[in-house]
XYZ file of C-alpha atoms in Angstrom:
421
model
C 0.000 0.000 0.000
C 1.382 3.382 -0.828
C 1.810 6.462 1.609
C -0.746 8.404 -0.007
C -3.723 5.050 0.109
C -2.251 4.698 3.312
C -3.084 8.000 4.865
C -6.236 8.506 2.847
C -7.407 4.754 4.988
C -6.064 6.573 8.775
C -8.657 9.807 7.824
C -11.640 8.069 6.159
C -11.656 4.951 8.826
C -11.500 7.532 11.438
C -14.477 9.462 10.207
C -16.808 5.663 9.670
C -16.225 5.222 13.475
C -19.101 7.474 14.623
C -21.594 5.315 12.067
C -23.136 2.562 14.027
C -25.491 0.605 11.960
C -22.976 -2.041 10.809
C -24.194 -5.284 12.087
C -24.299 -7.823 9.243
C -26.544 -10.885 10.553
C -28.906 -12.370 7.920
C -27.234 -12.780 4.458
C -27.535 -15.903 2.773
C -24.917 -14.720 -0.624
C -22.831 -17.875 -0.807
C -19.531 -18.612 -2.586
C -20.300 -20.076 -6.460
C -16.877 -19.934 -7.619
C -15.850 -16.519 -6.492
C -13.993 -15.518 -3.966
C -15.479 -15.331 -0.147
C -18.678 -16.042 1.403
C -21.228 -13.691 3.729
C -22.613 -17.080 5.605
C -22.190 -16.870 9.272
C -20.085 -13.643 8.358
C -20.224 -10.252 10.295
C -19.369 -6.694 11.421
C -16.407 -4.580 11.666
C -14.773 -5.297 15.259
C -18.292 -5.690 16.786
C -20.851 -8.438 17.422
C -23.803 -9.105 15.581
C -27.002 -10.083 16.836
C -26.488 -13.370 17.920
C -22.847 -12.857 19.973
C -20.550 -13.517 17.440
C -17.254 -11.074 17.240
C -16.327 -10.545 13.467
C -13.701 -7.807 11.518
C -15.515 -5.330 8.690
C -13.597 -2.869 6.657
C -15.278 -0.017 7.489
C -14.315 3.487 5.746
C -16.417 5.939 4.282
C -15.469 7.355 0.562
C -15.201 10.476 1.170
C -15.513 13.095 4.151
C -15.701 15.545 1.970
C -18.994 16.744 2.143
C -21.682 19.897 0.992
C -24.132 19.729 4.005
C -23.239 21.566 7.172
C -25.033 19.009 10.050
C -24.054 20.399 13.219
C -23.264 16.891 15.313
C -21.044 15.538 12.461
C -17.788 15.557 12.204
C -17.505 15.914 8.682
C -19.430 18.828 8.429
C -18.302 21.186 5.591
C -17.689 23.995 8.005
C -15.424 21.941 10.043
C -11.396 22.312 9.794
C -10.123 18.432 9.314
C -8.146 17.110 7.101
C -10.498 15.561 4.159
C -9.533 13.222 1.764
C -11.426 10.639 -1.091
C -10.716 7.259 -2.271
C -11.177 6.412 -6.103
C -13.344 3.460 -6.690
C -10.211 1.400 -7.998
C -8.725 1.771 -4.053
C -11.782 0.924 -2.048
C -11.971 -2.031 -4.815
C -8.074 -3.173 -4.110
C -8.249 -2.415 -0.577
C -11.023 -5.335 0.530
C -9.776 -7.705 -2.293
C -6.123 -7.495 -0.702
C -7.354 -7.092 2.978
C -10.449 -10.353 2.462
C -6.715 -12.489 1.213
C -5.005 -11.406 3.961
C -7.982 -12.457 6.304
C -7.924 -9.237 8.083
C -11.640 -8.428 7.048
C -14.800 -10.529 6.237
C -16.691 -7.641 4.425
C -17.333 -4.106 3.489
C -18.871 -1.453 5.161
C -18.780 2.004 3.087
C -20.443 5.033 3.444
C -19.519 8.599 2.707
C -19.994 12.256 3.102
C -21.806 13.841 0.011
C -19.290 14.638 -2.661
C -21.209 17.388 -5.514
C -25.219 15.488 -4.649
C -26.663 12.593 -4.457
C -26.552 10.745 -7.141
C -23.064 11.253 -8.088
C -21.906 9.694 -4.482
C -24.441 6.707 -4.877
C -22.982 6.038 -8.466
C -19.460 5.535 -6.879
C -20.457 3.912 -4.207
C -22.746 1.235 -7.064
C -19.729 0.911 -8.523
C -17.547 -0.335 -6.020
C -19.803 -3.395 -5.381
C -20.932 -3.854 -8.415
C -17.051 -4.335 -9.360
C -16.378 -6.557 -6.234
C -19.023 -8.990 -7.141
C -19.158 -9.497 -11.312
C -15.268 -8.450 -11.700
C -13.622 -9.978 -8.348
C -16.594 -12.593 -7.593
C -16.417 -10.852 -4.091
C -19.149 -13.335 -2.208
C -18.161 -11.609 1.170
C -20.533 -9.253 3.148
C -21.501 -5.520 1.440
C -23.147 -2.897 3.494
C -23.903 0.442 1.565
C -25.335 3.902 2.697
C -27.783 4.651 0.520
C -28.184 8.375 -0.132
C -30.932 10.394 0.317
C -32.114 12.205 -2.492
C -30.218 9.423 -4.928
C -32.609 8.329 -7.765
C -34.314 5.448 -7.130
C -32.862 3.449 -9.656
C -29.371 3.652 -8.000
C -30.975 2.346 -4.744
C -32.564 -0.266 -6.422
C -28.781 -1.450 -8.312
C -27.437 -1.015 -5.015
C -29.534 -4.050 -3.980
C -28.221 -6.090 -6.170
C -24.592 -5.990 -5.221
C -25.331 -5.386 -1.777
C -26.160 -8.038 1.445
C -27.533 -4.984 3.316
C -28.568 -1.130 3.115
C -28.861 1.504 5.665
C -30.379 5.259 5.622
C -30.106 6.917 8.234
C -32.363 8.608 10.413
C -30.069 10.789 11.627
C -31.904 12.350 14.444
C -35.431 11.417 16.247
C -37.771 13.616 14.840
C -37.790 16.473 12.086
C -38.068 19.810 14.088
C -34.665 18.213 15.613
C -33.148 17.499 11.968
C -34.525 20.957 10.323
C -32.604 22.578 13.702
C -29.285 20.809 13.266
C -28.957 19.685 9.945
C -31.399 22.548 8.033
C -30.483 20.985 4.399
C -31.849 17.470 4.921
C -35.602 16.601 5.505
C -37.729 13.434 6.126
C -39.250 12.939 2.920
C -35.959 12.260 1.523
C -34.757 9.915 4.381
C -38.512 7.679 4.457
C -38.173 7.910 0.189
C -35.147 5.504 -0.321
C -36.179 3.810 2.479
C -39.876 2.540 1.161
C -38.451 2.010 -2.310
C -35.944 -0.955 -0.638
C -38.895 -2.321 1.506
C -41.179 -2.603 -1.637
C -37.864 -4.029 -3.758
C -36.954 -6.238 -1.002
C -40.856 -7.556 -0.953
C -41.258 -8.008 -4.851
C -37.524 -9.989 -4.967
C -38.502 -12.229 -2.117
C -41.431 -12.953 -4.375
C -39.718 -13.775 -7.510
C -37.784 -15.431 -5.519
C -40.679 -17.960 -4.366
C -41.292 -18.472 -8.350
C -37.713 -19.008 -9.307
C -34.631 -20.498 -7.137
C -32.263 -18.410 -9.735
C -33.919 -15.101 -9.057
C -31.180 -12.999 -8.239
C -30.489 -11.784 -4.590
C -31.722 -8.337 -3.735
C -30.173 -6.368 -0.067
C -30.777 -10.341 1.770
C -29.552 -9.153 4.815
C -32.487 -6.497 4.465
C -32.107 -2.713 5.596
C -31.216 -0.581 8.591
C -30.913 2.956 10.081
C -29.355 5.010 12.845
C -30.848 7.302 15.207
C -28.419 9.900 17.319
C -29.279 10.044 20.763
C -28.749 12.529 23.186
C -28.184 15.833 20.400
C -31.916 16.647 20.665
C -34.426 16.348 23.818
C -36.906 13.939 22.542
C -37.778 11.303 25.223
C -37.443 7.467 24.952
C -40.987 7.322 24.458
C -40.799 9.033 21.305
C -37.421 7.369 20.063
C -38.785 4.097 21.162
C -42.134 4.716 19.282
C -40.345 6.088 16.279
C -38.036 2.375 15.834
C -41.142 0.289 16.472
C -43.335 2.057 14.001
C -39.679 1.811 11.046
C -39.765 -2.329 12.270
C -43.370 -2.446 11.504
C -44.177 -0.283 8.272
C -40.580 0.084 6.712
C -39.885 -3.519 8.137
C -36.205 -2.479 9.228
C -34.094 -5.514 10.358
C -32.705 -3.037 12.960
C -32.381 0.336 14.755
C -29.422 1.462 16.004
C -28.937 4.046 18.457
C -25.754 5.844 17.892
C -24.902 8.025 21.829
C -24.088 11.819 20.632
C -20.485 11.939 20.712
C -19.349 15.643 21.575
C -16.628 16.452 19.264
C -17.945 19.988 18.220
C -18.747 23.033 19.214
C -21.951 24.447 18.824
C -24.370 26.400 20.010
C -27.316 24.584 18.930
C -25.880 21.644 20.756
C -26.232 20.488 24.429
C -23.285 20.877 26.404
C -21.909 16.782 27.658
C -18.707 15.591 28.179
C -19.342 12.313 27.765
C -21.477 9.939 24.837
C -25.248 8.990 26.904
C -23.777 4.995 26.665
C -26.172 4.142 29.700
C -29.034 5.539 28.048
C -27.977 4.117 24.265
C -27.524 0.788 26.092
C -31.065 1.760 27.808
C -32.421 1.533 24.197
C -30.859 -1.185 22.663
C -32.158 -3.634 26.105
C -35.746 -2.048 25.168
C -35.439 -2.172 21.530
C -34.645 -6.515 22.353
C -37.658 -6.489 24.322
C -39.771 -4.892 21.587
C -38.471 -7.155 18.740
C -37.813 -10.670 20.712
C -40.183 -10.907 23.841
C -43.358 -9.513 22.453
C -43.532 -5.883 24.479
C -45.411 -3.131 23.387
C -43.430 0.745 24.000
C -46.127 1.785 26.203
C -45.186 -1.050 28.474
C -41.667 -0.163 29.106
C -42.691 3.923 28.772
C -45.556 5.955 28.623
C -46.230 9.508 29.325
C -45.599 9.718 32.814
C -42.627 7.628 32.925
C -41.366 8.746 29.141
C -37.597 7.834 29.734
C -36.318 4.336 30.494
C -34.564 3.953 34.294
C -31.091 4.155 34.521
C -30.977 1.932 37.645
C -32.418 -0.827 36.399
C -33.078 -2.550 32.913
C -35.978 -1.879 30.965
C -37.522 -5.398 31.994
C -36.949 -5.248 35.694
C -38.089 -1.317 35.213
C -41.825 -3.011 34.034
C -41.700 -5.929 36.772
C -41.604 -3.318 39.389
C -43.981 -0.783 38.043
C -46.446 -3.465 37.183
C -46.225 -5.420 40.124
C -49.924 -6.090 40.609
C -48.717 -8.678 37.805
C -46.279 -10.752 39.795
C -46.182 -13.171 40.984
C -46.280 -15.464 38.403
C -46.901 -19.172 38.535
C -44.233 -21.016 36.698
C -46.371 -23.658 36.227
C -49.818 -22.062 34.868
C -48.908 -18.831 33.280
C -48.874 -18.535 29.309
C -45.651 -17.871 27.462
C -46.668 -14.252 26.697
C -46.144 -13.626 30.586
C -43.184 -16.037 31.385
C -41.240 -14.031 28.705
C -41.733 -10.779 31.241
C -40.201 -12.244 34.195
C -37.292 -10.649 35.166
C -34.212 -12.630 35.109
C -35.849 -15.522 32.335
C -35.169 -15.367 28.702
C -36.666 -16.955 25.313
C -34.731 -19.559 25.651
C -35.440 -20.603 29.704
C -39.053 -19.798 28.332
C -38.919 -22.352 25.876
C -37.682 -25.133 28.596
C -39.888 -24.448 31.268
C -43.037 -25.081 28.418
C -41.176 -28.241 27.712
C -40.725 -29.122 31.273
C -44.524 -28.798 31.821
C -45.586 -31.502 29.871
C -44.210 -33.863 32.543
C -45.071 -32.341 35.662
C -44.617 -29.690 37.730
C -41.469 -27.121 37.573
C -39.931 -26.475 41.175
C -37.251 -23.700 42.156
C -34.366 -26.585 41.891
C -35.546 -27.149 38.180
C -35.464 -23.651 37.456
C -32.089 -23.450 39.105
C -30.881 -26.236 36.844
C -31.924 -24.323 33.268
C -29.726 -21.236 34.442
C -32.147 -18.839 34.778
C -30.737 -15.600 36.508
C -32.948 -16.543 39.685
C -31.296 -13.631 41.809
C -33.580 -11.231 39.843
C -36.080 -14.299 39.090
C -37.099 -15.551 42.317
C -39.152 -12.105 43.874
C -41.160 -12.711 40.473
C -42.341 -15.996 40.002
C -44.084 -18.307 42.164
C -43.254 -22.314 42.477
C -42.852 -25.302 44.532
C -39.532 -24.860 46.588
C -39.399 -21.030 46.146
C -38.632 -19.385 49.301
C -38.760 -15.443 47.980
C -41.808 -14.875 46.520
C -42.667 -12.258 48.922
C -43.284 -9.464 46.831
C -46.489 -8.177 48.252
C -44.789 -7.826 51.536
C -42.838 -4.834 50.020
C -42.692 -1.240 48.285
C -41.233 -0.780 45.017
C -38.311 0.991 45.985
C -37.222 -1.748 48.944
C -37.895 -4.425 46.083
C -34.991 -2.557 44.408
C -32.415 -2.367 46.884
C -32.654 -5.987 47.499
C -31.900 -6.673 43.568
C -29.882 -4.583 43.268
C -27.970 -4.794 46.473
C -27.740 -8.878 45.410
C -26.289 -8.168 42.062
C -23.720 -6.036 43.935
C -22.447 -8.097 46.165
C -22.508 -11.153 43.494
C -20.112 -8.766 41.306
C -17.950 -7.850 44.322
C -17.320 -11.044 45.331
C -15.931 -11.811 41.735
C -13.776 -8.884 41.299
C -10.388 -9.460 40.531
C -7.486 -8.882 43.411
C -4.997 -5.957 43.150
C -1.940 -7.207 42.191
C 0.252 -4.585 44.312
C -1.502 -5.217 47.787
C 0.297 -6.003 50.420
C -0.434 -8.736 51.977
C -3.049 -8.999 55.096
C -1.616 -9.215 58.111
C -2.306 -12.510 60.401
């Protein structure tokens, strides 16, 4: 790699590393001959959905840019050092990096070069040359552009395993106040012409085993949290409504990282991690255990506990609930016990058919029973006592067990001296 590649890849992998939405779970593009393969593969130095740790190359084309967004770092107004890569070295650069096994796949955005379209048509190009001139059968995830035509997001489909656009921000008063130039209608536009693609290939696909693939891995978008002061309720009800009419595969929530300065900005030191990690714990809950939003917020609780996760936040305010027998109560409410998980849910159904589940059972299929046992109500149990106590003195005793559980593992200093005898 020459100097000049060399320092283009420091700037433009530097400026990718604020984009979240790079989890690559769900593509099915296998190897015919070419070179790599997207099954089982994954994300850039991250884990996807299901725990696995995998390597991307993630980089964005350019950070040059013509909008002015006041949270990004590649804003045009912003003195950094910019920098482009042709198509010909994003091309070279995952060929040689995929041999060298230092990457499983691509993730490429960019900043906005002269508009729209002309960014999309490089970024079409790069994986339209990694799959028909390299056979590249390893994992693609492209930005598509807002305000692109919508037959370059539709080509991009075709080369790529998944597609993101990104939200940017919550809600559009908070976008028209920090990024005036963009709008809605162009972020929902690209995004309904890939769900109605996706939908037509998946039916020609049905007719014909050789229809070709189109975005398998499905799309995506990323929501900055903490710029703006929308509440959880609102972010919450603004990813469930993109799963259900846009059918996203996922949200992300990307913590507002304070690297300028600007007025129209709140003042933090630090990215809101608790609160991101806040919304990813709901955003499971929404997508895998069958909650509604209102149920982990609602008006007068709008914004998800710190103290406690989302589902131990519902299991105390609805504790009129709890309770709940082990042995009677249908899956819909096992799957809202603190501490018990799809998978324990699935057992303890199982275990039913051949008699009653006790505590020492439960103990056996590793559910988290320190959380667990105030909820749920079995033969053997000794602590379902909940109606004995208040909210609040429910939550010291979790919480003060999950302390002292972590404090007895924590690891010894070193450079102590020694106890004295």
């Amino acid at each position: 790699m020459n100097e000049g590649t060399q320092e283009k890849l420091k700037i433009l992998a530097d400026a990718a590393k604020y984009d979240v939405s790079c989890a690559s779970s769900g593509s099915k593009r296998k190897n015919k001959g070419g070179l790599g393969n997207s099954d089982g593969m994954g994300i850039c130095h991250s884990y996807t959905e299901d725990g696995r740790c995998v390597s991307l190359l993630k980089i964005l084309l350019t950070n040059h840019c013509i909008f002015d967004c006041a949270y990004c770092v590649s804003r045009k107004s912003n003195d950094i050092k910019r920098a482009a890569f042709t198509v010909k070295e994003v091309v070279d650069l995952t060929i040689n990096f995929y041999r060298r096994n230092y990457i499983e796949g691509l993730f490429l955005s960019s900043g906005i070069f002269k508009n729209a379209d002309y960014t999309m048509e490089r970024l079409v190009r790069i994986a339209k040359e990694l799959r028909t001139i390299h056979k590249f059968n390893g994992y693609i995830h492209l930005k598509a552009i807002p305000g692109a035509s919508d037959e370059l997001i539709r080509e991009a489909g075709m080369y790529a395993d998944r597609l993101s656009v990104n939200m940017e921000l919550p809600s559009e008063p908070s976008l028209k106040k920090l990024a005036p130039e963009k709008n809605y209608q162009e972020i929902y536009k690209p995004m309904s012409s890939l769900r109605h693609a996706i939908i037509e290939h998946k039916e020609e696909k049905k007719k014909s085993r050789k229809a070709p693939l189109f975005a398998p891995a499905g799309q995506s978008t990323q929501m900055i949290i903490g710029a703006t002061p929308e509440h959880d309720l609102h972010i919450l009800s603004l990813a469930d409504s993109l799963y259900k009419q846009q059918q996203l595969r996922r949200v992300y929530y990307s913590g507002y990282v304070p690297v300028l300065s600007d007025s129209r900005l709140p003042s933090i030191s630090h990215p809101p991690l608790l609160r991101e990690n806040r919304l990813y714990q709901a955003d499971w809950l929404l997508r895998f255990y069958g909650f509604t939003v209102n149920e982990l917020v609602d008006e007068a609780n709008p914004d998800l506990p710190f103290d406690v996760d989302p589902k131990l936040g519902y299991a105390l305010r609805y504790r009129h609930l709890f309770p709940v027998d082990i042995n009677r109560a249908e899956k819909e409410m096992l799957l809202r016990i603190p501490g018990v998980g799809v998978k324990s849910v699935r057992l303890i159904l199982q275990s039913r058919r051949f008699g009653k589940v006790t505590y020492d059972h439960l103990r056996k299929m590793g559910l988290a029973l320190n959380r667990a046992k105030y909820f749920i109500s079995c033969p053997g149990n000794p602590f379902s006592v909940m109606g004995e106590h208040t909210e609040n003195r429910l939550k010291r005793m979790i919480l003060s067990d999950t302390t002292s559980r972590l404090h007895k593992s924590s690891q010894l200093n070193l450079f102590a001296s020694p106890a004295l005898t």
